[in-house]
Coordinates of C-alpha atoms in Angstrom, one line a residue:
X1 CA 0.0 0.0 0.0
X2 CA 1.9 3.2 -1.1
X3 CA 0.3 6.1 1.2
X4 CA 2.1 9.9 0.5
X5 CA 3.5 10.0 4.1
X6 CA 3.8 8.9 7.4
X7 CA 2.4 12.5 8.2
X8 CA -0.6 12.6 5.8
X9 CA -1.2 9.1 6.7
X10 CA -1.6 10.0 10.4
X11 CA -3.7 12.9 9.3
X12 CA -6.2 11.0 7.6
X13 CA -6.3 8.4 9.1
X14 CA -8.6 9.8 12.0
X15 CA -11.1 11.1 9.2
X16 CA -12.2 7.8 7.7
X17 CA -15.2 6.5 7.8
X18 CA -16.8 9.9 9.4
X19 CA -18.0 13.0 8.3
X20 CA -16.4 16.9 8.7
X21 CA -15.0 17.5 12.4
X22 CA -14.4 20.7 13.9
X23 CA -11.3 20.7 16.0
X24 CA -11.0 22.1 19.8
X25 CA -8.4 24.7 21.1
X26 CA -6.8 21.9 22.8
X27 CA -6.2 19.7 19.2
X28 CA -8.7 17.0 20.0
X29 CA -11.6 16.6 17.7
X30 CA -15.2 16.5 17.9
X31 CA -18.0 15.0 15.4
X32 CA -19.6 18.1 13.9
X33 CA -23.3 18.0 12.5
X34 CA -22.9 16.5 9.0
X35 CA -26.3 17.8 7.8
X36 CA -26.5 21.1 8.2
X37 CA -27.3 23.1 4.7
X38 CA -24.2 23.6 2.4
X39 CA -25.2 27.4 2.2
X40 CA -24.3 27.8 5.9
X41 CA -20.8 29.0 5.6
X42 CA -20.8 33.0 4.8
X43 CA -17.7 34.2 6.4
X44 CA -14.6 33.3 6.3
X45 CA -11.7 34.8 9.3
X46 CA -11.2 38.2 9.6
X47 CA -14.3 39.6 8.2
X48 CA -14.0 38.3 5.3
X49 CA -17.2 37.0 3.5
X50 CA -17.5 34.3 1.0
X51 CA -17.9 35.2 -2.8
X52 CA -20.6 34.7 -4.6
X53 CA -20.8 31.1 -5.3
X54 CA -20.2 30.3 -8.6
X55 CA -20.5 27.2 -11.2
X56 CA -17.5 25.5 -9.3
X57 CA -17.4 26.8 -5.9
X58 CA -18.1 25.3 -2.7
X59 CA -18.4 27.0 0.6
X60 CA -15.4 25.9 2.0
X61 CA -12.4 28.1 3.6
X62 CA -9.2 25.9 3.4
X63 CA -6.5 26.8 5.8
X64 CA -4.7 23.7 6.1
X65 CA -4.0 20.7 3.9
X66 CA -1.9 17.7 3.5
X67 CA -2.4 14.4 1.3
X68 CA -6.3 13.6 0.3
X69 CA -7.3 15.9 4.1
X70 CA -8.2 19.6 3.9
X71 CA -9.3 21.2 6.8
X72 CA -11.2 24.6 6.9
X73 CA -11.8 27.5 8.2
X74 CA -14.5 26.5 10.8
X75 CA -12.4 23.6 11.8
X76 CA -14.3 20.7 9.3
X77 CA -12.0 18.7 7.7
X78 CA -12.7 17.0 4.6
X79 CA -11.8 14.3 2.0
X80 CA -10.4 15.7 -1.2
X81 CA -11.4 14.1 -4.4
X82 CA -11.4 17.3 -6.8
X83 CA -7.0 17.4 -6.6
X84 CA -7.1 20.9 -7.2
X85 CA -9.1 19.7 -10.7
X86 CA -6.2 17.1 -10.9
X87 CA -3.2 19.2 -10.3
X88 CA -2.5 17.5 -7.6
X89 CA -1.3 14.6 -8.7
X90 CA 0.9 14.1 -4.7
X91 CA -2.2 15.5 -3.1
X92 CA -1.8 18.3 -0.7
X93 CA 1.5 19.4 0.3
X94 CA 3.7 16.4 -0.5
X95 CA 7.3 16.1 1.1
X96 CA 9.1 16.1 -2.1
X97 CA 7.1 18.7 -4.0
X98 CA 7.8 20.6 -0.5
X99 CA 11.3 20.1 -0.8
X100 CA 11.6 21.0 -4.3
X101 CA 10.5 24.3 -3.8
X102 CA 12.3 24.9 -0.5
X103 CA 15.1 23.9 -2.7
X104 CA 14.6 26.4 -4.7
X105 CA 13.2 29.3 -2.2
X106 CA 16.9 28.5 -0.5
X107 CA 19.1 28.5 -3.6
X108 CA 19.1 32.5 -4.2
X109 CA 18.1 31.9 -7.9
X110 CA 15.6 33.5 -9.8
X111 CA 12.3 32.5 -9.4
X112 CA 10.8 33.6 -13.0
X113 CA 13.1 33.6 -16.2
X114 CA 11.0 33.2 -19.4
X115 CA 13.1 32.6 -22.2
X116 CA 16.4 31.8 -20.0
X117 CA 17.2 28.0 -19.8
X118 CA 18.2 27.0 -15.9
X119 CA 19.0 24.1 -14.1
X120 CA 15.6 23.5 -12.6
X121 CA 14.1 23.6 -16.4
X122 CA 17.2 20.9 -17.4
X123 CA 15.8 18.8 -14.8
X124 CA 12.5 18.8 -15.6
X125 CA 12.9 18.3 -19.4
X126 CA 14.6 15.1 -18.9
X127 CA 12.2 14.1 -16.2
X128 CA 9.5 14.6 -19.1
X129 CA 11.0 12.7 -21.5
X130 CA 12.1 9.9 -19.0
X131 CA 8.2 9.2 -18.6
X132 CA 7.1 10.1 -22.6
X133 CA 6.3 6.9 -24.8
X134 CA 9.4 5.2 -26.6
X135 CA 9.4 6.5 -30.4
X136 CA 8.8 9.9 -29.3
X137 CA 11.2 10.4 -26.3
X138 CA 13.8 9.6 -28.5
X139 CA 13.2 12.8 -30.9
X140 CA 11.2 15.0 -28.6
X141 CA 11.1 18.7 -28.3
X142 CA 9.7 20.6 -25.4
X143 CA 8.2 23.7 -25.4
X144 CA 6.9 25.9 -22.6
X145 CA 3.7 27.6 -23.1
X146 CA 1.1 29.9 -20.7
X147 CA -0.7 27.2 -18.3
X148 CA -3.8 29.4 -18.6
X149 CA -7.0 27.2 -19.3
X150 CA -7.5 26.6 -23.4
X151 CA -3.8 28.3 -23.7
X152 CA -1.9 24.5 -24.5
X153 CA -3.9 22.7 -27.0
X154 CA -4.1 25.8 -29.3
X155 CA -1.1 25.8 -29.1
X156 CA -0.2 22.6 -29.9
X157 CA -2.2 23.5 -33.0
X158 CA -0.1 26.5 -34.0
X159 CA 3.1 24.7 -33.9
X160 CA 1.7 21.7 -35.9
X161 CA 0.2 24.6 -38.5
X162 CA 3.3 25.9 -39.2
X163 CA 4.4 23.1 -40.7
X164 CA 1.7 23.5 -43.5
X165 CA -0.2 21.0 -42.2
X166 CA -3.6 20.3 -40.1
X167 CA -3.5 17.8 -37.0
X168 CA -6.0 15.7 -35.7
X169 CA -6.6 16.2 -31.3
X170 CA -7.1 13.0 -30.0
X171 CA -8.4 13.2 -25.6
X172 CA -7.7 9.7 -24.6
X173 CA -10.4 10.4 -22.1
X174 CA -12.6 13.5 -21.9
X175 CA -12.4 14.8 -18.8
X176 CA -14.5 17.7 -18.4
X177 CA -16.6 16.6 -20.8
X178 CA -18.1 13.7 -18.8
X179 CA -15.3 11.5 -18.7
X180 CA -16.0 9.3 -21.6
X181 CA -13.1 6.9 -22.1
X182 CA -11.6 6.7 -25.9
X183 CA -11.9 2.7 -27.2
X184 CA -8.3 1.6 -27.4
X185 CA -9.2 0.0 -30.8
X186 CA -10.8 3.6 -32.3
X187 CA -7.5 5.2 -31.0
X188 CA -5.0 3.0 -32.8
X189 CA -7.3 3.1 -36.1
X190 CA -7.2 6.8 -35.8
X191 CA -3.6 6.6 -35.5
X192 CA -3.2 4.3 -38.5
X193 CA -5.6 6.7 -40.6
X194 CA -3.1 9.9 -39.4
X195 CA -0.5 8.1 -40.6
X196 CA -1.5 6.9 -43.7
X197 CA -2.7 10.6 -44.5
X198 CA 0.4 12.5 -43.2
X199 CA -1.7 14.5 -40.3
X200 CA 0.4 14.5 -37.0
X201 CA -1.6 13.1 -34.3
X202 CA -2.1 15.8 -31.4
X203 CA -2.9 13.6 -27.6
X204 CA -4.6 16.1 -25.6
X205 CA -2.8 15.0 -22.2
X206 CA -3.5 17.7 -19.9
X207 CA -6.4 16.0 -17.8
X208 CA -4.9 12.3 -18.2
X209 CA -1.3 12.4 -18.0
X210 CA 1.0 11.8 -14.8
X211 CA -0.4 8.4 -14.0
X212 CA -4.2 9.6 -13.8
X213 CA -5.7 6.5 -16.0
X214 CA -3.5 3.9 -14.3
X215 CA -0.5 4.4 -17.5
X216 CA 1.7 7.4 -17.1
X217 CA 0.2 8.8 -20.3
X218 CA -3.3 7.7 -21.1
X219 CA -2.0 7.4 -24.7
X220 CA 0.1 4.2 -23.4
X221 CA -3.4 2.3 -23.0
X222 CA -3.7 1.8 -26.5
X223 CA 0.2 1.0 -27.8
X224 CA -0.5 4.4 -29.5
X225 CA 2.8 7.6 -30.0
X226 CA 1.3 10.8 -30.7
X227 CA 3.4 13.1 -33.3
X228 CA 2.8 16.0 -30.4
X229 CA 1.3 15.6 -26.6
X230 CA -0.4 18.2 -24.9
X231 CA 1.0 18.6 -20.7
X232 CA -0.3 20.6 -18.3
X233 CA -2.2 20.3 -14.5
X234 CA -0.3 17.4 -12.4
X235 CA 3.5 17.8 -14.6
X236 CA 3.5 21.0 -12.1
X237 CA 3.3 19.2 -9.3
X238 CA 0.3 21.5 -8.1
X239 CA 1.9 25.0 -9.5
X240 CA 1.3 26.1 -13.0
X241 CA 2.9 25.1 -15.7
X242 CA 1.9 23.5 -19.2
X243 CA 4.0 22.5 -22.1
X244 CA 4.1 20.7 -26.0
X245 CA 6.3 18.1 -26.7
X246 CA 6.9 17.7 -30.4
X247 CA 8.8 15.5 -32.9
X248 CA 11.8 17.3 -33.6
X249 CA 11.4 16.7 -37.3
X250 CA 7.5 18.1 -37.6
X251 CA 8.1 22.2 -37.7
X252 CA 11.5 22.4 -40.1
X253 CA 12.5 26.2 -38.5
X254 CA 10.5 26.1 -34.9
X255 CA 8.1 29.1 -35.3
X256 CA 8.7 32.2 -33.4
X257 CA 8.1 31.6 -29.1
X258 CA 4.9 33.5 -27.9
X259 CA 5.0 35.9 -25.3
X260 CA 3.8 34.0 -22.9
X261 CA 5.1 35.8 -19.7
X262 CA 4.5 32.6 -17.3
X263 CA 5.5 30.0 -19.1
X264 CA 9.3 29.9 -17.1
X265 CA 8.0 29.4 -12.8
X266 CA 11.4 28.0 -11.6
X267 CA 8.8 26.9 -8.5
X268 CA 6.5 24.7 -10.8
X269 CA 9.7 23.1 -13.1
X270 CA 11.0 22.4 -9.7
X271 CA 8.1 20.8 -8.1
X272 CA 6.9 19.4 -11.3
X273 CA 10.4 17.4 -11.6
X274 CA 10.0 16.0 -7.8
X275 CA 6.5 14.6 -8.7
X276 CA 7.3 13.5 -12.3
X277 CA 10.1 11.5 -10.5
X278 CA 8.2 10.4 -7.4
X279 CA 5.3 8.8 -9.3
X280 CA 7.5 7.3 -11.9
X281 CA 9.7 5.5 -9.3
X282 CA 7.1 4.2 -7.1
X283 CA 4.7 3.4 -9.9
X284 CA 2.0 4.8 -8.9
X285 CA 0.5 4.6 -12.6
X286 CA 0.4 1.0 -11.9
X287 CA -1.3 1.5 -8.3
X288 CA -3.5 4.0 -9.7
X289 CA -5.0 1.0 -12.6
X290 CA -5.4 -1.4 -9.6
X291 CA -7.8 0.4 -7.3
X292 CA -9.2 2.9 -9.8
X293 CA -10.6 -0.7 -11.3
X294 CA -11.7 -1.9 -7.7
X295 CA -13.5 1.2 -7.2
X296 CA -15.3 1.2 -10.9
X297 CA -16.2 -2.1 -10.2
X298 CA -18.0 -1.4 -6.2
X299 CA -19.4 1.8 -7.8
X300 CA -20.9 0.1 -11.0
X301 CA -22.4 -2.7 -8.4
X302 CA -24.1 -0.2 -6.3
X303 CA -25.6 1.7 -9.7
X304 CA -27.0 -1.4 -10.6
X305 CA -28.9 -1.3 -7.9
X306 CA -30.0 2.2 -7.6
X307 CA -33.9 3.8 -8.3
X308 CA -32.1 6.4 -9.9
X309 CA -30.1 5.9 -13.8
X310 CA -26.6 6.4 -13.3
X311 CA -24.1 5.6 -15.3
X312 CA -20.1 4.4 -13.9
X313 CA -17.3 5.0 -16.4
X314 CA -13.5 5.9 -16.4
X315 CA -10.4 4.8 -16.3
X316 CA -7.6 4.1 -12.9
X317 CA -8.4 7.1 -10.9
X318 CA -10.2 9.5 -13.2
X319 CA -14.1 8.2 -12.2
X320 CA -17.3 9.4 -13.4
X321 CA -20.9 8.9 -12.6
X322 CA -23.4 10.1 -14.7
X323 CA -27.1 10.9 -13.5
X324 CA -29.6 11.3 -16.2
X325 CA -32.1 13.3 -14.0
X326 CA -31.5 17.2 -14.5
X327 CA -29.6 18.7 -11.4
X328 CA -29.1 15.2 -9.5
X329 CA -24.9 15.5 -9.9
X330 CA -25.3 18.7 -8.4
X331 CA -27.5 17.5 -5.6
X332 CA -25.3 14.4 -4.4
X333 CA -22.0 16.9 -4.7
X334 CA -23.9 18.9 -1.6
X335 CA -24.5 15.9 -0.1
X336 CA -20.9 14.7 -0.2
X337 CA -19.9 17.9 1.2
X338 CA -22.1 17.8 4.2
X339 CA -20.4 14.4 4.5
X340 CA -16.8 15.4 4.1
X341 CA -16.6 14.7 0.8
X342 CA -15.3 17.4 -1.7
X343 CA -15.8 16.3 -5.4
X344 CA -16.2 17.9 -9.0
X345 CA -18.9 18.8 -11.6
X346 CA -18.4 17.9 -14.8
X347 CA -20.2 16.6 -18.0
X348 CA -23.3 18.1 -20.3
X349 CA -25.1 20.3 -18.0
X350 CA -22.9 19.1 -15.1
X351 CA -24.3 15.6 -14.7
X352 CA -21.3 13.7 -14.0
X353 CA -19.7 13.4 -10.6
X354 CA -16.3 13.3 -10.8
X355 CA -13.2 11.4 -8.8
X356 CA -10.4 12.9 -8.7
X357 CA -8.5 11.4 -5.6
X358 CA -4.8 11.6 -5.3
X359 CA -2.6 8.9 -6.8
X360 CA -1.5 8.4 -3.1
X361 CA -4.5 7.6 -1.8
X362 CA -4.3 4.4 0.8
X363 CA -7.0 1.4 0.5
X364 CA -8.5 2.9 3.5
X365 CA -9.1 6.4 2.4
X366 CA -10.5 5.0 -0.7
X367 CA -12.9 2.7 1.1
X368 CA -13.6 6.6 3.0
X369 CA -14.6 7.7 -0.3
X370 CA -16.4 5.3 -1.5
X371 CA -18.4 5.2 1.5
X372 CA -19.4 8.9 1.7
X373 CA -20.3 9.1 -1.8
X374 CA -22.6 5.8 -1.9
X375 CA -24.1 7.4 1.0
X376 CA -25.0 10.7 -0.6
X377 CA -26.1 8.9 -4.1
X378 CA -28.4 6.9 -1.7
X379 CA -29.9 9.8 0.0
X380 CA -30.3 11.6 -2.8
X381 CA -32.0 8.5 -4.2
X382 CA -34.2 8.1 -1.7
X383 CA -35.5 11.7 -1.9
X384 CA -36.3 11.7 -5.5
X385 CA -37.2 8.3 -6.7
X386 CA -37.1 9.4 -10.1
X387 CA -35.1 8.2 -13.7

């Protein structure tokens, strides 16, 4: 069982199995009131209110974090499944991410440098390609880009354009878009066509890569190498940073660099090599593919047997459940929260619940999880007995 630390380990392990606690003066705990309405919390410390909720917000104050546990402002801690929308790839506050940037804090060297190479983007870039899929490693290019949503995969498309030529975007598995798995099969006949044709195949790895689906890139599933992959989220080992790796023979004459004014965080190439390194060594792509397939398969059992349609589907740790009822996935994320259980919208109309639980999560914590969000579904269910 690969847990992220003997810290976070301890930390969590007093959550499982219960709901959000508040936490005395003196450091003991006691069990708060699960149910009380989601809308409760207005105010934050010092005066400061809450904003007005929007599409992804929850009304919850982090203050303190480590592993799968944060713990709020009013003194409820919680279970994270949302990752930071699977940045965190470590969880919270892992040792070696927080050793990375110590490192770095310590060193006296610049922080930001945009167009300079340093030592802490060397190591990165051959962390990368350590973990990219043989036949591309071999004759990759790297290039930085902004990490700012929608920034990466145009411009993936750019580069690939100014070589004269279209490219086909392939997700492996769409993520925010209800997490819909791509059929291996359809992904190596789409490779074969893209071939065939000349196109360079684009894999859109931003929400799948670093060990997410249970292979290091989702890609890998399939037997599949992508002309050009797409990075970004968990490669900065919960900082910013995105990039494009590229055949080194597809653009003859790279195009001209963007200004892309953060697309050189010493912090994030730092932390981003630590976790890179960390879940390649103790394979937790691998660990992820074991009990992300244990918990499809206890989540897909309990569907079966719900009043309510709901569909199970993903792939290692990337988990999905769809309700066909209008405003249901909405419904049974409040009721995870009033059980401790933070998780993410996604999907047409935001119908999908989505799992997005560190690739450090323990057995236990996952059996946590499971248990607070089959108890929600059920509530839910019981409330609405409807399709």
């Amino acid at each position: 069982m690969i847990s992220s630390s003997a810290e976070s380990s301890r930390l969590s392990s007093s959550l499982l199995r219960r709901g959000p606690e508040r936490c005395s003066q003196e450091g003991r705990s006691e069990v708060a009131v699960t149910e009380s309405p989601v809308a409760e919390l207005s105010a934050g410390q010092g005066g400061v209110t809450a904003r007005e909720p929007g599409a992804r917000s929850l009304p919850v104050v982090p203050v303190r974090a480590r592993g799968l546990t944060i713990e709020g402002a009013d003194g409820r801690r919680y279970l994270d499944c949302a990752s930071g929308s699977g940045a965190l790839a470590l969880g919270h506050n892992h040792p070696v991410v927080l050793r990375a940037i110590r490192s770095v804090l310590d060193s006296g060297a610049p922080l930001h440098t945009p167009g300079l190479v340093t030592g802490a983007e060397e190591d990165f870039t051959a962390e990368l390609l350590r973990t990219l899929p043989a036949g591309l490693a071999e004759r990759a290019r790297v290039r930085f880009c902004s990490p700012a949503a929608g920034d990466p995969v145009p411009e993936a498309l750019r580069l690939v354009a100014a070589g004269g030529r279209p490219g086909a975007l392939l997700r492996p598995v769409r993520g925010d878009g209800g997490v819909t798995p791509a059929p291996d099969a359809r992904v190596r006949e789409l490779r074969e066509r893209t071939a065939a044709a000349g196109i360079p195949l684009i894999a859109d790895e931003t929400r799948t890569g670093v060990g997410r689906t249970g292979a290091f890139w989702a890609v890998g599933h399939s037997g599949v190498v992508p002309d050009v992959m797409v990075v970004a989220r968990a490669i900065g080992g919960s900082l910013p940073l995105a990039a494009v790796v590229h055949r080194d023979d597809l653009v003859p004459g790279a195009p001209q660099d963007r200004a892309d004014s953060f697309r050189g965080n010493q912090l994030a190439m730092a932390a981003g090599a630590a976790t890179l390194a960390y879940v390649r060594e103790n394979g937790l792509a691998a660990r992820a593919a074991d009990l992300g397939g244990r918990m499809l398969r206890q989540l897909r059992d309990f569907a079966a047997g719900l009043p309510c349609a709901a569909d199970v589907r993903g792939r290692g740790l990337l988990i999905g459940i769809a309700f066909a009822a209008p405003g249901r996935a909405a419904r049974v994320r409040n009721a995870c929260l009033r059980r401790g259980l933070i998780v993410e919208l996604a999907g047409r109309k935001s119908g999908v619940v989505l799992l997005l639980p560190p690739l450090t999560v323990t057995d236990e914590q996952a059996a946590a999880v499971l248990d607070r969000l089959t108890d929600a579904v059920q509530a839910e269910a019981a409330l609405r007995h409807g399709p």
